[in-house]
Amino acid sequence: MEAGGIAEHGLLADGRTAALVDRSGSVNWWCPERFDAPSVFCRLLDVTGGHWWIRPTERSEVRRSYLPDTLVLRTVFRTAHGEVSVTDGLMLEHGARGHDIGLRSPGVLIRVVEGLSGTVPMEMSYCPRFEYGRRTSYLVWRDGELVATSGPTTLTMTSPVPLTCQGSEATARFTVGAGQRESFVLAYRPTFHEPVPAPVDGGDPLADTVEGWRSWAAHHDYQGRYPELVRHNALVLQGLTYGPSGAVVAAATTSLPEAIGGDRNYDYRYAWLRDFSLTLRALWVAACPTETNRLFSWVASAVGRIDGQPVPIMFGVEGERDLTERRIETLRGYADSRPVWVGNEAWRQRQLDVPGEVLDAAWRLREYLDPMPPEVRDLLRSLADQAAATWREPDAGMWEARDAARHYVSSKVGCWAALDRAVRFGDRLADAADLTGWAATRDEIRETVLRDGWNAKVGAYTGAFGSDQLDASVLLMPIVGIVPATDERMRATIRLVEERLSRGGLVRRWSEDPAGFTLCSFWLVQCLALAGERDRAAAMFENVAGVANDLGLLAEQVDPYTGEQLGNFPQAFSHIGLISAAWELTTARSEAVPTGGGS
């Protein structure tokens, strides 16, 4: 059985890591230790990569949904002989509530099979493959549990039905009648540590996990437009958050391709400062930002002293700096799209817009940074100084080009935003001399961008100084405020991006991009709203939001012709974009705090 397509999957999360389950009931991705740890199931990248499926033996119709305000997934299979549900969740620590979820998650995957009507024959196949499919393990019965150990990783399964083991695969056939419930539990632990605590006994082993997720959602009372969409997307962002540090990973997966058969297949299971900052801004709209001090303190700790060095753009979830890329030769890749990578060489890049993202997030959340921790103040000052010192230099840009460095317009805009927000902080951040210097440089950057970023022959702001290529990243200009969307040149740029890079509201980053980039699509929505075209912006928003799968999950990109989702999944950028666009459609541009945002 091949794994389902990218959008066929649902996300499970526990504040440490994520698992992906497809519509057929197969767990095709799980890295149990943390997001960027080696996998035990990666069928998503190769049929031999390991899986755990539970499904009817006969044909079935499938419907599925999350239990309300949770990331616990319920899949209902309707067969000729009855209906059965499989409810899947990654267990939260017993009693974890609110902002404490994910701090000490036990690494337990629970699958509850329940008969709804009739009698349904079922089958199960459990086949772990350790370290991205490179290592197998014999399955051994020990004290009534099925144990698989490979090097540092041990998995222990408890099953309510008899299992047949052959080599590294366990299978079962059983029937489920109406009212019958069977719970399967798979627990991870490091091989040379004490066993993890067993799940709490009871009729529903996921009940406490459900309450944990709902307690988090109860803190968030967004009351703008599209409240259900925003609430759910905020929950997805929480599912991509590593609880102990607060780091937000760009996506739950590695190496899902931007184009089938292409080689732009990168590992996104790391924390980019850009993504982290955009997430904070989105949660300012959708959720409760009361942990702002802790999260910015994590950034300060991860970045450390800059001392004139380039600002690090990304980290491991606990602040690791070295994310050296290596190729996994044992996996053929999703839909034969090679290579498969672990690590991401972008950690070595210079991207000049990053200070602007961090300072903009800090400015939006400024009331939660009062008093401002000294290490956060030092970080923000250093970022402003770096923007002022380096804005004239070329860089890799926010799309992380791996060829020549260029003078990207979006990078200069990011430097402008860094200094603009730093100046707004006033004496909370710096003395009068620094503020005066930052303000002068900010104004010089704006003048340069408006002069050198404009291409008269194209009739638009282009992606880099001297370039004739449109790039959707210039849509950030009115969003961050360097120029209003109603400006004549900006209006012309927005119109050309829509005409030449967009199809049905799905916006490619540049003309050669194979598919619409979901975040850019929501940027276009924001620009249209800022330009006063709110009805058209709302229609476009609904069209773009509608490309999400049946569980409201979005990948990085969408093929505008087929609707197929592409790239790593689910993608934080995409869900951030939806929240930000919904808020832009809710209110006129202002500095108002979102209604209900905060607890």
Coordinates of C-alpha atoms in Angstrom, one line a residue:
M1 CA 0.0 0.0 0.0
E2 CA 1.4 3.4 -1.0
A3 CA 1.0 6.2 1.4
G4 CA -1.8 8.7 0.7
G5 CA -1.0 12.0 -1.1
I6 CA 0.3 14.9 0.9
A7 CA -3.2 16.4 1.5
E8 CA -4.6 13.0 2.4
H9 CA -2.9 13.3 5.8
G10 CA -4.1 14.6 9.2
L11 CA -1.8 16.1 11.8
L12 CA -1.3 14.7 15.4
A13 CA 0.8 16.6 17.8
D14 CA 1.8 16.6 21.5
G15 CA 4.0 19.7 21.9
R16 CA 7.2 17.8 21.2
T17 CA 6.7 16.2 17.8
A18 CA 4.1 15.3 15.2
A19 CA 2.6 12.3 13.4
L20 CA 0.8 12.2 10.1
V21 CA -2.2 9.8 9.5
D22 CA -3.8 9.3 6.1
R23 CA -7.4 8.6 5.2
S24 CA -6.9 4.9 5.0
G25 CA -5.9 4.8 8.7
S26 CA -2.1 4.5 8.1
V27 CA 0.4 6.4 10.3
N28 CA 3.0 7.3 7.7
W29 CA 5.2 9.7 9.6
W30 CA 6.3 9.9 13.2
C31 CA 9.6 11.1 14.8
P32 CA 8.8 10.3 18.4
E33 CA 11.6 12.0 20.3
R34 CA 11.0 15.5 18.8
F35 CA 10.2 17.1 15.4
D36 CA 13.6 16.8 13.9
A37 CA 14.6 13.4 15.4
P38 CA 15.0 10.3 13.3
S39 CA 11.7 8.7 12.2
V40 CA 10.2 5.3 13.1
F41 CA 7.5 5.6 10.4
C42 CA 8.3 7.4 7.1
R43 CA 6.2 5.6 4.5
L44 CA 5.4 9.1 3.3
L45 CA 8.9 9.2 1.7
D46 CA 9.2 5.5 0.7
V47 CA 6.9 2.5 0.8
T48 CA 9.6 0.7 2.8
G49 CA 9.9 3.5 5.4
G50 CA 7.7 2.0 8.1
H51 CA 4.0 2.4 8.9
W52 CA 1.2 1.4 11.3
W53 CA -2.2 1.0 9.7
I54 CA -5.6 0.0 11.2
R55 CA -8.5 -0.3 8.7
P56 CA -11.5 -2.4 7.6
T57 CA -10.6 -5.3 5.4
E58 CA -13.4 -4.4 3.0
R59 CA -14.1 -1.3 0.9
S60 CA -15.3 1.7 2.9
E61 CA -16.4 5.3 2.6
V62 CA -14.4 7.6 4.8
R63 CA -15.2 10.7 6.7
R64 CA -13.0 12.3 9.3
S65 CA -12.7 15.3 11.5
Y66 CA -10.8 16.6 14.6
L67 CA -12.6 16.4 17.9
P68 CA -13.7 20.0 18.5
D69 CA -10.8 22.3 19.6
T70 CA -8.2 19.5 19.5
L71 CA -5.7 17.8 17.4
V72 CA -7.2 14.4 18.1
L73 CA -8.4 12.9 14.9
R74 CA -11.5 10.7 14.4
T75 CA -11.8 8.7 11.2
V76 CA -15.1 6.9 10.5
F77 CA -15.2 4.0 8.0
R78 CA -18.5 3.0 6.6
T79 CA -18.6 -0.5 5.1
A80 CA -21.3 -2.8 3.8
H81 CA -21.5 -4.5 7.2
G82 CA -21.4 -1.5 9.5
E83 CA -19.4 1.5 10.7
V84 CA -16.3 1.7 12.8
S85 CA -14.2 4.7 13.9
V86 CA -10.5 5.0 14.6
T87 CA -9.6 7.9 16.9
D88 CA -5.9 8.8 16.9
G89 CA -3.9 11.1 19.2
L90 CA -0.5 11.8 20.6
M91 CA -0.9 11.7 24.3
L92 CA -0.3 14.8 26.4
E93 CA 1.2 14.5 29.8
H94 CA -1.6 13.6 32.3
G95 CA -3.1 16.8 33.7
A96 CA -1.3 19.1 31.3
R97 CA -3.5 22.2 30.7
G98 CA -3.3 25.5 28.9
H99 CA 0.2 26.7 28.2
D100 CA 1.7 23.7 29.9
I101 CA 0.8 21.3 27.2
G102 CA 3.9 19.9 25.5
L103 CA 6.3 20.6 28.3
R104 CA 6.7 17.0 29.3
S105 CA 4.9 14.9 26.6
P106 CA 5.4 11.2 27.2
G107 CA 5.9 10.1 23.5
V108 CA 2.8 7.9 23.3
L109 CA 0.6 7.3 20.2
I110 CA -2.9 6.0 21.0
R111 CA -5.4 4.5 18.5
V112 CA -8.9 3.7 19.7
V113 CA -11.1 1.5 17.5
E114 CA -14.8 1.7 18.2
G115 CA -17.7 -0.1 16.6
L116 CA -20.5 2.2 15.7
S117 CA -22.9 -0.2 14.0
G118 CA -23.0 -3.7 12.6
T119 CA -19.9 -5.9 12.8
V120 CA -16.8 -4.8 10.8
P121 CA -13.8 -7.0 10.0
M122 CA -10.6 -5.1 10.6
E123 CA -6.9 -5.6 9.9
M124 CA -3.8 -4.1 11.4
S125 CA -0.1 -3.9 10.2
Y126 CA 2.6 -2.5 12.4
C127 CA 6.0 -2.2 10.8
P128 CA 8.5 0.2 12.4
R129 CA 11.6 1.2 10.5
F130 CA 14.1 3.2 12.5
E131 CA 16.4 6.1 11.5
Y132 CA 14.6 7.0 8.2
G133 CA 14.1 3.4 7.2
R134 CA 17.8 2.5 7.6
R135 CA 17.3 0.1 10.5
T136 CA 14.9 -2.7 11.3
S137 CA 14.3 -4.6 14.5
Y138 CA 12.9 -7.9 15.5
L139 CA 9.7 -7.7 17.5
V140 CA 10.0 -9.4 20.9
W141 CA 7.2 -10.2 23.4
R142 CA 8.2 -9.1 26.9
D143 CA 5.8 -9.1 29.9
G144 CA 2.8 -9.0 27.6
E145 CA 4.1 -6.1 25.5
L146 CA 5.5 -6.1 22.0
V147 CA 9.0 -4.5 22.1
A148 CA 11.1 -3.2 19.2
T149 CA 14.5 -1.8 19.9
S150 CA 17.1 -0.4 17.5
G151 CA 20.0 1.4 18.9
P152 CA 18.9 4.4 21.0
T153 CA 15.1 3.9 20.3
T154 CA 12.7 1.5 21.9
L155 CA 9.0 1.2 21.0
T156 CA 6.6 -0.8 23.2
M157 CA 3.1 -1.7 21.9
T158 CA 0.2 -3.0 24.0
S159 CA -2.6 -4.5 21.9
P160 CA -6.0 -5.7 22.9
V161 CA -6.1 -8.3 20.1
P162 CA -3.7 -11.2 19.3
L163 CA -0.8 -10.2 17.0
T164 CA 1.1 -12.4 14.6
C165 CA 4.8 -11.4 14.3
Q166 CA 7.0 -12.2 11.3
G167 CA 10.4 -10.5 11.3
S168 CA 9.9 -6.8 11.8
E169 CA 6.1 -6.7 11.1
A170 CA 3.2 -7.5 13.4
T171 CA -0.3 -8.1 11.9
A172 CA -3.7 -8.8 13.2
R173 CA -7.3 -9.6 12.0
F174 CA -10.2 -8.9 14.3
T175 CA -13.8 -7.8 14.2
V176 CA -15.5 -4.9 16.0
G177 CA -19.1 -4.9 16.9
A178 CA -21.4 -2.0 17.8
G179 CA -20.4 -0.6 21.1
Q180 CA -17.1 -2.4 21.3
R181 CA -13.9 -0.4 21.9
E182 CA -10.3 -1.5 21.6
S183 CA -7.3 0.7 22.5
F184 CA -3.9 0.3 20.9
V185 CA -1.0 2.1 22.6
L186 CA 2.5 2.6 21.2
A187 CA 5.0 4.2 23.6
Y188 CA 8.5 5.5 22.8
R189 CA 11.4 5.7 25.2
P190 CA 15.1 6.1 24.8
T191 CA 16.6 2.6 25.1
F192 CA 18.9 3.4 28.0
H193 CA 16.5 5.4 30.1
E194 CA 13.8 4.4 32.5
P195 CA 10.5 3.3 30.8
V196 CA 7.9 6.0 30.3
P197 CA 4.9 6.0 32.6
A198 CA 2.0 3.9 31.3
P199 CA -1.1 5.8 30.1
V200 CA -3.8 6.4 32.7
D201 CA -6.2 3.4 32.8
G202 CA -9.8 4.1 31.9
G203 CA -12.5 3.7 29.3
D204 CA -11.1 6.4 27.1
P205 CA -7.3 6.8 27.1
L206 CA -7.5 10.0 25.0
A207 CA -10.0 11.8 27.3
D208 CA -7.3 13.7 29.2
T209 CA -5.5 14.6 26.0
V210 CA -8.7 16.0 24.6
E211 CA -9.3 18.1 27.7
G212 CA -5.7 19.3 27.5
W213 CA -6.1 20.6 24.0
R214 CA -9.5 22.2 24.8
S215 CA -8.0 24.0 27.8
W216 CA -5.4 25.6 25.5
A217 CA -8.2 26.6 23.0
A218 CA -10.3 28.1 25.8
H219 CA -7.7 30.8 26.3
H220 CA -8.3 32.2 22.8
D221 CA -11.3 34.2 22.0
Y222 CA -10.8 35.8 18.6
Q223 CA -14.0 37.6 17.5
G224 CA -13.0 38.9 14.0
R225 CA -14.1 37.6 10.6
Y226 CA -13.8 33.8 10.0
P227 CA -13.6 32.9 13.7
E228 CA -13.7 29.2 13.2
L229 CA -11.0 29.2 10.6
V230 CA -8.8 31.4 12.7
R231 CA -9.3 29.4 15.8
H232 CA -8.4 26.1 14.0
N233 CA -5.4 27.6 12.3
A234 CA -4.1 28.9 15.6
L235 CA -4.5 25.3 17.0
V236 CA -2.4 24.0 14.0
L237 CA 0.3 26.5 14.8
Q238 CA 0.3 25.3 18.4
G239 CA 0.7 21.8 17.1
L240 CA 3.9 22.9 15.3
T241 CA 5.3 24.4 18.5
Y242 CA 8.0 22.7 20.6
G243 CA 6.6 23.2 24.1
P244 CA 9.8 23.2 26.1
S245 CA 11.4 26.2 24.2
G246 CA 8.4 27.7 22.4
A247 CA 10.2 27.3 19.0
V248 CA 7.8 26.9 16.1
V249 CA 8.9 24.6 13.3
A250 CA 8.3 25.6 9.7
A251 CA 6.6 22.3 9.0
A252 CA 6.2 18.8 10.4
T253 CA 8.1 17.0 7.6
T254 CA 11.2 16.9 5.5
S255 CA 11.7 16.6 1.7
L256 CA 8.2 16.8 0.5
P257 CA 8.7 18.3 -3.0
E258 CA 7.7 21.7 -4.3
A259 CA 7.2 19.9 -7.7
I260 CA 6.7 16.2 -8.3
G261 CA 10.0 14.8 -9.5
G262 CA 11.8 18.0 -8.6
D263 CA 14.8 18.4 -6.4
R264 CA 13.7 21.4 -4.2
N265 CA 13.0 19.0 -1.3
Y266 CA 14.2 20.5 2.0
D267 CA 14.0 19.7 5.7
Y268 CA 11.6 22.2 7.4
R269 CA 11.6 20.7 10.9
Y270 CA 13.5 23.6 12.3
A271 CA 12.7 27.0 13.8
W272 CA 13.3 29.9 11.4
L273 CA 13.3 33.3 13.2
R274 CA 11.1 34.6 10.4
D275 CA 8.5 31.9 10.9
F276 CA 8.7 32.3 14.7
S277 CA 8.2 36.0 14.5
L278 CA 5.3 35.7 12.0
T279 CA 3.7 33.1 14.3
L280 CA 3.9 35.5 17.3
R281 CA 2.2 38.1 15.2
A282 CA -0.5 35.7 14.1
L283 CA -1.1 34.6 17.7
W284 CA -1.4 38.2 18.6
V285 CA -4.5 38.1 16.5
A286 CA -5.8 34.7 17.2
A287 CA -4.7 33.6 20.6
C288 CA -3.2 34.5 24.0
P289 CA 0.3 36.1 23.9
T290 CA 0.9 36.0 27.6
E291 CA 4.1 33.9 27.1
T292 CA 5.7 36.6 25.0
N293 CA 8.5 37.3 27.5
R294 CA 9.4 33.6 27.7
L295 CA 9.4 33.2 23.9
F296 CA 11.4 36.3 23.2
S297 CA 13.9 35.2 25.9
W298 CA 14.3 31.9 24.0
V299 CA 15.1 33.9 20.8
A300 CA 17.6 36.0 22.8
S301 CA 19.2 32.8 24.2
A302 CA 19.3 31.1 20.8
V303 CA 20.8 34.1 18.9
G304 CA 23.3 34.9 21.6
R305 CA 25.6 37.9 21.2
I306 CA 25.8 39.0 17.6
D307 CA 29.0 41.1 17.9
G308 CA 28.9 42.1 14.2
Q309 CA 28.3 38.6 12.9
P310 CA 25.4 37.8 10.6
V311 CA 22.1 37.2 12.4
P312 CA 21.5 33.4 12.6
I313 CA 18.3 32.8 10.6
M314 CA 17.3 29.4 12.0
F315 CA 17.9 26.9 14.8
G316 CA 17.1 23.5 16.0
V317 CA 14.1 23.4 18.4
E318 CA 16.3 23.8 21.4
G319 CA 18.5 26.5 19.9
E320 CA 21.1 24.3 18.1
R321 CA 23.0 26.2 15.4
D322 CA 24.7 23.6 13.2
L323 CA 22.0 22.1 11.0
T324 CA 24.4 20.6 8.4
E325 CA 22.5 18.9 5.5
R326 CA 23.0 15.3 4.7
R327 CA 21.3 13.1 2.2
I328 CA 19.3 9.9 3.1
E329 CA 20.2 7.5 0.3
T330 CA 17.9 4.7 1.6
L331 CA 14.7 6.6 0.8
R332 CA 13.4 7.2 -2.8
G333 CA 11.4 10.2 -1.8
Y334 CA 7.8 11.2 -2.0
A335 CA 6.5 10.1 -5.5
D336 CA 10.1 9.4 -6.5
S337 CA 11.2 13.0 -5.8
R338 CA 14.8 12.8 -4.7
P339 CA 16.8 13.7 -2.8
V340 CA 15.7 13.2 0.8
W341 CA 17.5 15.5 3.2
V342 CA 18.0 15.8 6.9
G343 CA 19.3 19.2 8.0
N344 CA 19.2 22.4 6.0
E345 CA 22.1 24.4 4.6
A346 CA 20.1 27.6 4.8
W347 CA 21.4 27.9 8.4
R348 CA 24.7 29.2 6.8
Q349 CA 22.9 32.0 4.8
R350 CA 22.7 35.7 5.4
Q351 CA 19.1 36.9 5.1
L352 CA 18.8 40.6 5.9
D353 CA 15.1 40.8 6.5
V354 CA 15.1 38.7 9.6
P355 CA 15.8 41.5 12.1
G356 CA 12.8 43.3 10.7
E357 CA 10.5 40.3 11.3
V358 CA 11.7 40.0 14.9
L359 CA 11.4 43.7 15.7
D360 CA 8.0 43.9 14.1
A361 CA 6.7 41.0 16.2
A362 CA 8.2 42.7 19.3
W363 CA 6.4 46.0 18.5
R364 CA 3.1 44.3 18.0
L365 CA 3.5 42.5 21.3
R366 CA 5.0 45.4 23.1
E367 CA 2.5 45.6 25.9
Y368 CA 3.5 42.0 26.8
L369 CA 7.1 43.0 26.9
D370 CA 6.6 45.5 29.7
P371 CA 8.8 45.3 31.6
M372 CA 11.2 44.2 28.9
P373 CA 13.7 41.6 30.0
P374 CA 17.3 42.9 29.7
E375 CA 18.4 40.1 27.3
V376 CA 15.4 40.9 25.0
R377 CA 16.3 44.6 25.0
D378 CA 19.9 43.8 24.1
L379 CA 18.7 41.5 21.3
L380 CA 16.4 44.1 19.8
R381 CA 19.1 46.8 20.0
S382 CA 21.6 44.4 18.3
L383 CA 19.2 43.6 15.6
A384 CA 18.5 47.2 14.9
D385 CA 22.2 48.0 14.8
Q386 CA 22.8 45.0 12.4
A387 CA 20.0 46.2 10.1
A388 CA 21.6 49.7 10.0
A389 CA 25.1 48.4 9.3
T390 CA 24.3 45.7 6.7
W391 CA 21.3 46.9 4.7
R392 CA 23.5 47.9 1.7
E393 CA 24.8 44.3 1.3
P394 CA 23.4 41.6 -1.0
D395 CA 22.0 38.5 0.6
A396 CA 20.2 35.2 -0.2
G397 CA 16.8 36.7 0.2
M398 CA 13.8 35.2 2.0
W399 CA 13.3 32.5 -0.6
E400 CA 16.8 31.3 0.3
A401 CA 18.4 31.3 -3.1
R402 CA 21.4 29.0 -3.3
D403 CA 23.2 30.8 -6.2
A404 CA 24.5 34.4 -6.2
A405 CA 23.6 36.9 -3.5
R406 CA 21.5 39.8 -4.7
H407 CA 20.0 43.1 -3.5
Y408 CA 16.5 41.8 -2.8
V409 CA 13.8 44.4 -2.3
S410 CA 12.2 42.4 0.4
S411 CA 15.5 42.2 2.3
K412 CA 15.8 46.0 2.2
V413 CA 12.2 46.3 3.3
G414 CA 13.0 44.1 6.3
C415 CA 15.9 46.3 7.3
W416 CA 13.6 49.3 7.0
A417 CA 11.0 47.6 9.2
A418 CA 13.7 46.7 11.8
L419 CA 14.7 50.4 12.2
D420 CA 11.2 51.7 12.0
R421 CA 10.0 49.5 14.9
A422 CA 13.2 50.2 16.8
V423 CA 12.6 54.0 16.5
R424 CA 9.0 53.5 17.6
F425 CA 10.1 51.8 20.8
G426 CA 11.9 55.0 21.7
D427 CA 13.7 55.2 25.0
R428 CA 12.5 51.7 26.0
L429 CA 15.2 50.5 23.5
A430 CA 17.9 53.2 23.1
D431 CA 19.1 56.7 23.9
A432 CA 18.4 59.7 21.7
A433 CA 21.6 59.5 19.7
D434 CA 20.9 55.9 18.6
L435 CA 17.3 56.7 17.8
T436 CA 18.3 59.6 15.6
G437 CA 20.8 57.5 13.7
W438 CA 18.3 54.7 13.2
A439 CA 15.7 57.1 12.0
A440 CA 18.1 58.6 9.4
T441 CA 19.1 55.2 8.1
R442 CA 15.5 54.1 8.0
D443 CA 14.6 57.1 5.8
E444 CA 17.6 56.4 3.5
I445 CA 16.5 52.8 3.1
R446 CA 13.0 53.8 2.1
E447 CA 14.3 56.3 -0.4
T448 CA 16.6 53.7 -1.9
V449 CA 13.9 51.0 -2.1
L450 CA 11.4 53.3 -3.8
R451 CA 14.0 54.5 -6.3
D452 CA 16.0 51.4 -7.1
G453 CA 13.3 48.8 -6.5
W454 CA 11.0 50.3 -9.2
N455 CA 11.5 49.1 -12.8
A456 CA 9.9 51.5 -15.2
K457 CA 10.0 49.1 -18.1
V458 CA 8.1 46.4 -16.1
G459 CA 5.9 49.0 -14.5
A460 CA 6.3 47.4 -11.0
Y461 CA 8.6 46.9 -8.0
T462 CA 10.6 43.8 -8.9
G463 CA 12.3 41.2 -6.8
A464 CA 15.8 42.7 -6.7
F465 CA 17.5 46.0 -7.7
G466 CA 18.1 46.0 -11.4
S467 CA 16.0 43.0 -12.1
D468 CA 13.1 42.7 -14.5
Q469 CA 11.6 39.7 -12.7
L470 CA 8.4 40.0 -10.7
D471 CA 8.5 38.5 -7.3
A472 CA 5.6 38.1 -4.9
S473 CA 7.7 39.1 -1.9
V474 CA 7.3 42.8 -2.8
L475 CA 3.7 42.4 -1.6
L476 CA 5.2 42.8 1.8
M477 CA 5.8 46.5 1.1
P478 CA 2.3 47.8 2.1
I479 CA 1.9 45.1 4.7
V480 CA 4.9 46.3 6.7
G481 CA 4.1 49.9 5.9
I482 CA 7.0 51.2 3.9
V483 CA 4.5 52.4 1.2
P484 CA 0.7 52.4 1.3
A485 CA -1.2 49.9 -0.9
T486 CA -3.0 52.9 -2.4
D487 CA 0.2 54.4 -3.8
E488 CA 0.1 54.5 -7.6
R489 CA 3.2 52.5 -8.1
M490 CA 2.2 49.9 -5.4
R491 CA -1.2 49.6 -7.0
A492 CA 0.4 48.9 -10.3
T493 CA 2.7 46.3 -8.7
I494 CA -0.2 44.5 -7.0
R495 CA -2.1 44.5 -10.3
L496 CA 0.8 43.0 -12.2
V497 CA 1.5 40.3 -9.6
E498 CA -2.1 39.3 -9.8
E499 CA -2.2 39.3 -13.6
R500 CA 1.1 37.5 -14.2
L501 CA 1.8 35.4 -11.1
S502 CA -1.7 34.5 -9.9
R503 CA -4.3 32.0 -11.0
G504 CA -7.5 31.9 -9.0
G505 CA -5.8 33.8 -6.3
L506 CA -3.0 31.2 -6.0
V507 CA 0.2 33.3 -6.3
R508 CA 3.5 32.0 -7.5
R509 CA 6.6 33.5 -6.0
W510 CA 8.1 34.2 -9.4
S511 CA 7.2 33.2 -13.0
E512 CA 9.1 29.9 -13.0
D513 CA 7.7 28.8 -9.7
P514 CA 5.8 25.5 -10.4
A515 CA 2.9 26.2 -8.1
G516 CA 1.1 28.8 -6.0
F517 CA 2.8 29.6 -2.8
T518 CA 0.1 29.7 -0.1
L519 CA 1.6 32.5 2.0
C520 CA 2.0 34.8 -1.0
S521 CA -1.7 34.1 -1.9
F522 CA -2.7 35.5 1.5
W523 CA -0.4 38.4 1.1
L524 CA -2.2 39.4 -2.1
V525 CA -5.5 39.2 -0.1
Q526 CA -4.0 41.6 2.5
C527 CA -2.8 44.0 -0.2
L528 CA -6.2 44.1 -1.9
A529 CA -7.8 44.8 1.5
L530 CA -5.3 47.5 2.3
A531 CA -6.0 49.1 -1.1
G532 CA -9.7 49.3 -0.3
E533 CA -10.9 46.3 -2.4
R534 CA -12.3 44.4 0.5
D535 CA -15.1 42.5 -1.2
R536 CA -12.7 41.2 -3.9
A537 CA -10.1 40.5 -1.2
A538 CA -12.7 38.5 0.8
A539 CA -13.7 36.4 -2.2
M540 CA -10.0 35.7 -2.9
F541 CA -9.5 34.8 0.8
E542 CA -12.3 32.3 0.7
N543 CA -11.0 30.7 -2.5
V544 CA -7.5 30.3 -1.2
A545 CA -8.6 29.1 2.2
G546 CA -10.8 26.6 0.3
V547 CA -7.7 24.7 -1.0
A548 CA -7.1 23.3 2.5
N549 CA -7.8 19.6 2.9
D550 CA -10.9 18.3 4.7
L551 CA -9.1 18.9 8.0
G552 CA -8.2 22.5 7.3
L553 CA -4.5 21.7 6.8
L554 CA -2.3 23.5 4.2
A555 CA 1.0 22.6 2.6
E556 CA 3.6 25.1 1.4
Q557 CA 2.2 25.3 -2.2
V558 CA -0.8 24.4 -4.3
D559 CA -0.9 23.5 -8.0
P560 CA -3.3 26.1 -9.4
Y561 CA -4.4 23.7 -12.2
T562 CA -5.0 20.5 -10.2
G563 CA -5.4 21.8 -6.6
E564 CA -2.8 19.3 -5.5
Q565 CA -1.0 20.4 -2.3
L566 CA 2.8 20.3 -2.6
G567 CA 5.8 20.9 -0.3
N568 CA 6.2 20.2 3.4
F569 CA 3.1 19.7 5.4
P570 CA 1.4 21.2 7.3
Q571 CA 3.3 24.5 6.7
A572 CA 3.3 27.1 9.4
F573 CA 3.7 29.9 6.8
S574 CA 0.4 29.0 5.2
H575 CA -1.6 28.9 8.4
I576 CA 0.1 32.2 9.5
G577 CA -1.0 33.8 6.2
L578 CA -4.6 32.8 6.7
I579 CA -4.8 34.2 10.2
S580 CA -3.1 37.5 9.1
A581 CA -5.4 37.9 6.1
A582 CA -8.5 37.2 8.1
W583 CA -7.5 39.9 10.5
E584 CA -6.8 42.4 7.7
L585 CA -10.3 41.7 6.4
T586 CA -11.7 42.3 9.9
T587 CA -10.6 45.9 10.5
A588 CA -9.1 48.9 8.8
R589 CA -5.3 49.3 9.3
S590 CA -4.8 50.4 12.9
E591 CA -2.7 49.7 15.9
A592 CA -5.7 48.3 17.8
V593 CA -5.3 45.1 19.8
P594 CA -7.4 42.3 18.2
T595 CA -10.8 41.8 19.9
G596 CA -10.5 39.0 22.5
G597 CA -6.8 38.5 22.0
G598 CA -5.3 37.8 25.4
S599 CA -6.1 36.0 28.6

